[in-house]
PDB file of C-alpha atoms in Angstrom:
ATOM      1  CA  MET A   1      51.464  60.091  55.149  1.00 44.00           C
ATOM      2  CA  SER A   2      50.833  56.017  55.613  1.00 55.00           C
ATOM      3  CA  SER A   3      52.226  53.595  52.746  1.00 75.00           C
ATOM      4  CA  THR A   4      50.416  51.015  51.158  1.00 75.00           C
ATOM      5  CA  VAL A   5      48.641  48.348  52.302  1.00 78.00           C
ATOM      6  CA  TYR A   6      48.606  45.581  49.909  1.00 78.00           C
ATOM      7  CA  LEU A   7      45.709  43.467  50.412  1.00 80.00           C
ATOM      8  CA  THR A   8      43.275  40.143  48.817  1.00 80.00           C
ATOM      9  CA  ALA A   9      39.946  40.864  47.772  1.00 83.00           C
ATOM     10  CA  GLU A  10      38.549  38.903  51.004  1.00 84.00           C
ATOM     11  CA  GLY A  11      41.190  40.835  53.263  1.00 83.00           C
ATOM     12  CA  LEU A  12      40.076  44.200  52.141  1.00 88.00           C
ATOM     13  CA  GLN A  13      36.417  43.042  52.790  1.00 91.00           C
ATOM     14  CA  LYS A  14      37.460  41.426  55.898  1.00 89.00           C
ATOM     15  CA  LEU A  15      39.432  44.700  56.770  1.00 90.00           C
ATOM     16  CA  LYS A  16      35.303  46.659  55.464  1.00 94.00           C
ATOM     17  CA  ASP A  17      33.513  44.806  58.045  1.00 95.00           C
ATOM     18  CA  ASP A  18      35.836  44.851  61.180  1.00 94.00           C
ATOM     19  CA  LEU A  19      35.649  48.376  60.771  1.00 95.00           C
ATOM     20  CA  HIS A  20      32.290  48.300  60.609  1.00 96.00           C
ATOM     21  CA  HIS A  21      31.731  46.235  63.694  1.00 97.00           C
ATOM     22  CA  ALA A  22      34.174  48.393  66.017  1.00 96.00           C
ATOM     23  CA  ARG A  23      32.270  51.778  64.458  1.00 96.00           C
ATOM     24  CA  THR A  24      28.870  50.180  65.261  1.00 95.00           C
ATOM     25  CA  VAL A  25      28.347  47.176  67.074  1.00 96.00           C
ATOM     26  CA  GLU A  26      31.684  48.000  69.744  1.00 96.00           C
ATOM     27  CA  ARG A  27      31.284  51.743  69.694  1.00 96.00           C
ATOM     28  CA  GLN A  28      27.618  51.588  71.324  1.00 96.00           C
ATOM     29  CA  LYS A  29      28.675  48.616  73.695  1.00 95.00           C
ATOM     30  CA  ILE A  30      31.656  50.614  75.131  1.00 95.00           C
ATOM     31  CA  SER A  31      28.915  53.739  75.177  1.00 94.00           C
ATOM     32  CA  GLU A  32      26.363  51.734  77.703  1.00 93.00           C
ATOM     33  CA  GLU A  33      29.565  50.498  79.692  1.00 91.00           C
ATOM     34  CA  ILE A  34      30.453  54.672  80.205  1.00 90.00           C
ATOM     35  CA  ALA A  35      26.732  55.606  80.734  1.00 91.00           C
ATOM     36  CA  GLU A  36      26.520  52.503  83.507  1.00 89.00           C
ATOM     37  CA  ALA A  37      29.359  53.441  84.824  1.00 86.00           C
ATOM     38  CA  ARG A  38      28.906  57.354  85.046  1.00 85.00           C
ATOM     39  CA  ALA A  39      25.341  56.573  86.831  1.00 86.00           C
ATOM     40  CA  GLN A  40      27.275  55.088  89.694  1.00 82.00           C
ATOM     41  CA  GLY A  41      28.032  58.219  90.951  1.00 77.00           C
ATOM     42  CA  ASP A  42      31.830  59.520  92.128  1.00 75.00           C
ATOM     43  CA  LEU A  43      34.038  59.124  89.427  1.00 74.00           C
ATOM     44  CA  SER A  44      37.195  59.451  90.673  1.00 76.00           C
ATOM     45  CA  GLU A  45      36.767  56.425  92.782  1.00 78.00           C
ATOM     46  CA  ASN A  46      34.699  54.294  89.842  1.00 81.00           C
ATOM     47  CA  ALA A  47      37.022  51.798  88.719  1.00 86.00           C
ATOM     48  CA  GLU A  48      34.269  50.058  85.809  1.00 87.00           C
ATOM     49  CA  TYR A  49      34.617  53.817  84.269  1.00 88.00           C
ATOM     50  CA  ASP A  50      37.649  53.774  84.166  1.00 89.00           C
ATOM     51  CA  ALA A  51      38.290  50.417  82.502  1.00 90.00           C
ATOM     52  CA  ALA A  52      35.689  51.649  80.527  1.00 90.00           C
ATOM     53  CA  LYS A  53      37.125  54.739  79.139  1.00 91.00           C
ATOM     54  CA  GLU A  54      40.800  52.725  78.419  1.00 94.00           C
ATOM     55  CA  ALA A  55      38.571  50.496  76.204  1.00 93.00           C
ATOM     56  CA  GLN A  56      37.209  53.333  74.656  1.00 95.00           C
ATOM     57  CA  GLY A  57      40.619  54.829  73.757  1.00 95.00           C
ATOM     58  CA  HIS A  58      41.548  51.609  72.340  1.00 96.00           C
ATOM     59  CA  LEU A  59      39.289  50.692  70.375  1.00 95.00           C
ATOM     60  CA  GLU A  60      38.791  54.067  68.969  1.00 96.00           C
ATOM     61  CA  ALA A  61      42.870  53.907  68.308  1.00 95.00           C
ATOM     62  CA  ARG A  62      41.862  50.366  66.317  1.00 94.00           C
ATOM     63  CA  ILE A  63      39.079  52.015  64.157  1.00 95.00           C
ATOM     64  CA  VAL A  64      42.103  54.731  63.343  1.00 95.00           C
ATOM     65  CA  LYS A  65      44.509  51.995  62.528  1.00 90.00           C
ATOM     66  CA  MET A  66      42.029  50.241  60.188  1.00 91.00           C
ATOM     67  CA  GLU A  67      40.360  53.619  58.714  1.00 93.00           C
ATOM     68  CA  ASN A  68      44.295  54.045  57.435  1.00 90.00           C
ATOM     69  CA  ALA A  69      44.662  51.123  56.797  1.00 87.00           C
ATOM     70  CA  LEU A  70      41.571  51.597  54.531  1.00 89.00           C
ATOM     71  CA  ALA A  71      42.858  54.352  52.950  1.00 90.00           C
ATOM     72  CA  SER A  72      45.877  53.548  51.639  1.00 86.00           C
ATOM     73  CA  ALA A  73      44.633  49.969  50.729  1.00 86.00           C
ATOM     74  CA  ARG A  74      45.407  48.307  46.975  1.00 83.00           C
ATOM     75  CA  VAL A  75      43.929  45.280  46.010  1.00 83.00           C
ATOM     76  CA  VAL A  76      46.343  42.435  44.245  1.00 76.00           C
ATOM     77  CA  ASN A  77      45.029  40.583  41.854  1.00 72.00           C
ATOM     78  CA  GLU A  78      46.731  37.678  41.892  1.00 66.00           C
ATOM     79  CA  ASP A  79      46.538  36.086  38.438  1.00 68.00           C
ATOM     80  CA  GLU A  80      49.337  39.616  38.514  1.00 65.00           C
ATOM     81  CA  VAL A  81      51.975  38.011  40.757  1.00 62.00           C
ATOM     82  CA  ASP A  82      55.313  37.392  39.318  1.00 65.00           C
ATOM     83  CA  ALA A  83      55.967  33.958  40.232  1.00 71.00           C
ATOM     84  CA  SER A  84      60.361  34.446  39.933  1.00 84.00           C
ATOM     85  CA  LYS A  85      60.754  36.262  42.865  1.00 88.00           C
ATOM     86  CA  ALA A  86      58.370  35.950  46.336  1.00 90.00           C
ATOM     87  CA  ARG A  87      56.199  39.374  46.435  1.00 86.00           C
ATOM     88  CA  ILE A  88      53.132  39.536  48.320  1.00 85.00           C
ATOM     89  CA  LEU A  89      50.644  36.218  47.581  1.00 85.00           C
ATOM     90  CA  SER A  90      53.295  34.292  46.694  1.00 90.00           C
ATOM     91  CA  ASN A  91      53.462  30.957  47.525  1.00 92.00           C
ATOM     92  CA  VAL A  92      56.852  30.563  49.021  1.00 95.00           C
ATOM     93  CA  ARG A  93      58.543  26.437  49.384  1.00 96.00           C
ATOM     94  CA  VAL A  94      61.185  26.866  51.399  1.00 96.00           C
ATOM     95  CA  MET A  95      63.863  24.335  53.514  1.00 96.00           C
ATOM     96  CA  ASN A  96      64.583  25.100  57.131  1.00 94.00           C
ATOM     97  CA  GLN A  97      68.869  24.008  57.035  1.00 93.00           C
ATOM     98  CA  LYS A  98      69.415  22.825  60.000  1.00 88.00           C
ATOM     99  CA  ALA A  99      65.759  20.840  60.972  1.00 90.00           C
ATOM    100  CA  LYS A 100      65.783  19.452  57.345  1.00 94.00           C
ATOM    101  CA  ARG A 101      61.862  20.508  57.687  1.00 94.00           C
ATOM    102  CA  GLU A 102      60.323  22.297  54.580  1.00 95.00           C
ATOM    103  CA  ALA A 103      57.539  24.646  54.699  1.00 94.00           C
ATOM    104  CA  THR A 104      55.059  26.330  52.471  1.00 95.00           C
ATOM    105  CA  TYR A 105      54.621  30.411  53.346  1.00 95.00           C
ATOM    106  CA  THR A 106      51.901  32.796  51.424  1.00 93.00           C
ATOM    107  CA  LEU A 107      53.346  36.210  51.696  1.00 92.00           C
ATOM    108  CA  VAL A 108      50.326  38.563  52.922  1.00 90.00           C
ATOM    109  CA  ALA A 109      49.834  42.156  54.419  1.00 85.00           C
ATOM    110  CA  ALA A 110      49.707  42.185  58.145  1.00 84.00           C
ATOM    111  CA  GLN A 111      46.218  41.875  58.327  1.00 83.00           C
ATOM    112  CA  GLU A 112      45.825  38.793  56.346  1.00 87.00           C
ATOM    113  CA  ALA A 113      48.661  37.310  58.890  1.00 90.00           C
ATOM    114  CA  ASP A 114      47.307  33.866  59.886  1.00 91.00           C
ATOM    115  CA  LEU A 115      50.393  31.199  61.245  1.00 89.00           C
ATOM    116  CA  LYS A 116      47.418  28.485  61.061  1.00 94.00           C
ATOM    117  CA  ARG A 117      47.074  28.914  57.710  1.00 93.00           C
ATOM    118  CA  ASN A 118      50.739  29.860  56.909  1.00 93.00           C
ATOM    119  CA  ARG A 119      49.699  32.910  55.670  1.00 93.00           C
ATOM    120  CA  ILE A 120      52.778  35.306  56.852  1.00 94.00           C
ATOM    121  CA  SER A 121      53.492  38.495  56.954  1.00 91.00           C
ATOM    122  CA  VAL A 122      55.632  40.358  54.984  1.00 89.00           C
ATOM    123  CA  GLU A 123      56.429  42.926  57.628  1.00 87.00           C
ATOM    124  CA  SER A 124      57.323  39.679  59.675  1.00 92.00           C
ATOM    125  CA  PRO A 125      61.027  38.951  59.763  1.00 92.00           C
ATOM    126  CA  ILE A 126      60.562  35.309  57.475  1.00 93.00           C
ATOM    127  CA  GLY A 127      58.355  37.418  55.560  1.00 92.00           C
ATOM    128  CA  LYS A 128      61.188  40.396  55.342  1.00 91.00           C
ATOM    129  CA  ALA A 129      63.571  37.852  54.159  1.00 94.00           C
ATOM    130  CA  LEU A 130      61.767  35.785  51.547  1.00 94.00           C
ATOM    131  CA  LEU A 131      61.040  38.586  49.660  1.00 90.00           C
ATOM    132  CA  GLY A 132      62.286  39.690  46.212  1.00 90.00           C
ATOM    133  CA  ARG A 133      64.329  36.547  46.918  1.00 93.00           C
ATOM    134  CA  GLU A 134      64.459  34.139  44.254  1.00 93.00           C
ATOM    135  CA  VAL A 135      64.546  29.779  43.736  1.00 94.00           C
ATOM    136  CA  GLY A 136      68.444  28.623  45.051  1.00 94.00           C
ATOM    137  CA  GLU A 137      68.751  31.652  47.369  1.00 95.00           C
ATOM    138  CA  THR A 138      69.348  31.189  50.227  1.00 95.00           C
ATOM    139  CA  VAL A 139      67.859  33.330  53.811  1.00 95.00           C
ATOM    140  CA  ALA A 140      69.191  34.219  57.465  1.00 94.00           C
ATOM    141  CA  VAL A 141      66.515  35.222  58.983  1.00 93.00           C
ATOM    142  CA  ARG A 142      66.525  35.989  63.017  1.00 91.00           C
ATOM    143  CA  VAL A 143      63.892  34.536  65.243  1.00 85.00           C
ATOM    144  CA  PRO A 144      63.471  34.452  68.740  1.00 86.00           C
ATOM    145  CA  ALA A 145      65.170  31.072  69.211  1.00 83.00           C
ATOM    146  CA  GLY A 146      68.157  32.100  67.060  1.00 89.00           C
ATOM    147  CA  THR A 147      69.103  32.577  63.444  1.00 92.00           C
ATOM    148  CA  VAL A 148      67.464  30.256  60.879  1.00 93.00           C
ATOM    149  CA  GLN A 149      68.779  29.363  57.125  1.00 95.00           C
ATOM    150  CA  LEU A 150      65.410  29.215  54.591  1.00 95.00           C
ATOM    151  CA  GLU A 151      67.002  27.502  51.113  1.00 96.00           C
ATOM    152  CA  ILE A 152      63.664  28.613  48.288  1.00 95.00           C
ATOM    153  CA  LEU A 153      63.033  25.796  46.915  1.00 96.00           C
ATOM    154  CA  ASP A 154      60.065  27.652  44.694  1.00 94.00           C
ATOM    155  CA  ILE A 155      57.826  29.949  44.414  1.00 93.00           C
ATOM    156  CA  THR A 156      54.407  29.922  42.807  1.00 90.00           C
ATOM    157  CA  ARG A 157      51.267  32.537  42.643  1.00 80.00           C
TER     158      ARG A 157
END
């Protein structure tokens, strides 16, 4: 049984679009690659066939993952997000205590994470550490470079 995946309406539509593209366009392309490789003869020593079959396996696994996410998706209404604690879709402004640098992150589902837009997954180390916390709290986050102390300065929706 999969856990609930919280998405924005935009994130849900992107997931649906990605799934449709994988089912229609990508499946068709891989089927054509397999057919071409099969036409080359002996499959026991056919690298193109092996590569196409492997790509097919990866695609099917990705499709299953997207189908599961879609089946357990719940759209979060941004107007209903409580700003007293950091939750999904909260904008959390933090101060890195060591670097003395501020950053603002939007907490989102893994499918919507985009570091370039400061949208971090609630499943990431920073996202997990911030989730459920309040303004004024300081959290310690283990990251590849060590441990960082983040002070929560503000939470908005």
